[in-house]
CSV table of C-alpha atoms in Angstrom, one decimal:
chain,number,residue,atom,x,y,z
A,258,MET,CA,0.3,0.3,-0.1
A,259,ALA,CA,1.4,3.6,-1.2
A,260,SER,CA,1.1,6.3,1.4
A,261,ARG,CA,1.7,10.0,-0.4
A,262,MET,CA,4.9,12.0,0.8
A,263,ARG,CA,4.3,14.8,-2.0
A,264,THR,CA,1.8,16.1,-4.2
A,265,ASP,CA,1.5,19.2,-6.6
A,266,ALA,CA,-1.3,17.7,-8.7
A,267,HIS,CA,-0.3,19.6,-12.3
A,268,THR,CA,3.2,18.4,-12.2
A,269,CYS,CA,4.1,15.6,-9.6
A,270,SER,CA,3.2,13.2,-6.9
A,271,ILE,CA,6.1,11.7,-4.8
A,272,GLU,CA,4.4,8.3,-2.5
A,273,TRP,CA,6.4,5.8,0.0
A,274,ASP,CA,4.9,2.4,-1.4
A,275,GLU,CA,5.5,-0.7,1.7
A,276,ASP,CA,5.3,-3.1,-0.5
A,277,ILE,CA,7.6,-3.1,-2.7
A,278,ASP,CA,9.4,-0.8,-0.1
A,279,ALA,CA,10.5,1.9,-2.7
A,280,VAL,CA,10.2,6.0,-3.8
A,281,VAL,CA,7.3,6.3,-6.2
A,282,PHE,CA,7.6,9.1,-8.3
A,283,ARG,CA,4.8,10.2,-11.1
A,284,TRP,CA,5.0,13.3,-13.2
A,285,HIS,CA,1.9,14.3,-14.6
A,286,GLY,CA,2.1,16.7,-17.3
A,287,PHE,CA,4.5,19.6,-18.0
A,288,ALA,CA,6.9,20.7,-15.4
A,289,SER,CA,8.1,24.7,-16.4
A,290,ARG,CA,12.1,24.7,-15.2
A,291,ASP,CA,11.3,26.0,-11.6
A,292,ARG,CA,8.5,23.3,-11.7
A,293,PHE,CA,11.4,21.2,-12.5
A,294,ARG,CA,13.7,21.0,-10.1
A,295,GLU,CA,11.2,21.7,-7.1
A,296,GLY,CA,10.1,18.4,-8.0
A,297,ALA,CA,13.7,16.7,-8.1
A,298,ARG,CA,14.4,18.4,-5.2
A,299,ALA,CA,11.4,16.8,-3.7
A,300,LEU,CA,12.5,13.7,-4.9
A,301,LEU,CA,15.9,13.4,-3.2
A,302,GLU,CA,14.6,14.8,0.2
A,303,ALA,CA,12.3,11.7,0.3
A,304,VAL,CA,14.9,9.1,-0.7
A,305,ARG,CA,17.7,10.7,1.8
A,306,SER,CA,14.4,10.7,4.5
A,307,THR,CA,12.8,7.3,3.6
A,308,GLU,CA,16.8,5.9,3.5
A,309,ALA,CA,15.2,4.1,0.0
A,310,SER,CA,17.9,1.3,-1.9
A,311,LYS,CA,14.7,2.0,-4.2
A,312,LEU,CA,13.2,4.8,-6.6
A,313,LEU,CA,10.4,3.7,-9.2
A,314,VAL,CA,10.1,6.9,-11.5
A,315,ASP,CA,7.2,6.9,-14.6
A,316,ALA,CA,7.7,9.6,-16.6
A,317,GLN,CA,5.4,8.8,-19.4
A,318,ASN,CA,3.2,11.9,-18.9
A,319,ILE,CA,5.8,14.6,-18.8
A,320,THR,CA,6.4,16.6,-22.0
A,321,ALA,CA,9.2,18.5,-23.5
A,322,HIS,CA,10.4,21.2,-22.2
A,323,ASP,CA,10.0,25.1,-23.3
A,324,LYS,CA,12.1,26.4,-25.7
A,325,ALA,CA,13.8,28.6,-23.3
A,326,ASP,CA,14.9,25.7,-21.3
A,327,GLN,CA,16.2,24.3,-24.0
A,328,ARG,CA,19.1,26.0,-24.6
């Protein structure tokens, strides 16, 4: 069973799944440069705080960055 650790409904969610003893991170769609960084930092903090040795990332819904971020 997963317990929610953090959610930004438009950008990402982070959960702890005790069945697989892993942090589960999901991107929900487009992430601006700042939101992408916030999500990545939150993910690192979740891994550190849980001392997780496993991480599952679902990135199927993230879309490409805008032109400014591609430079």
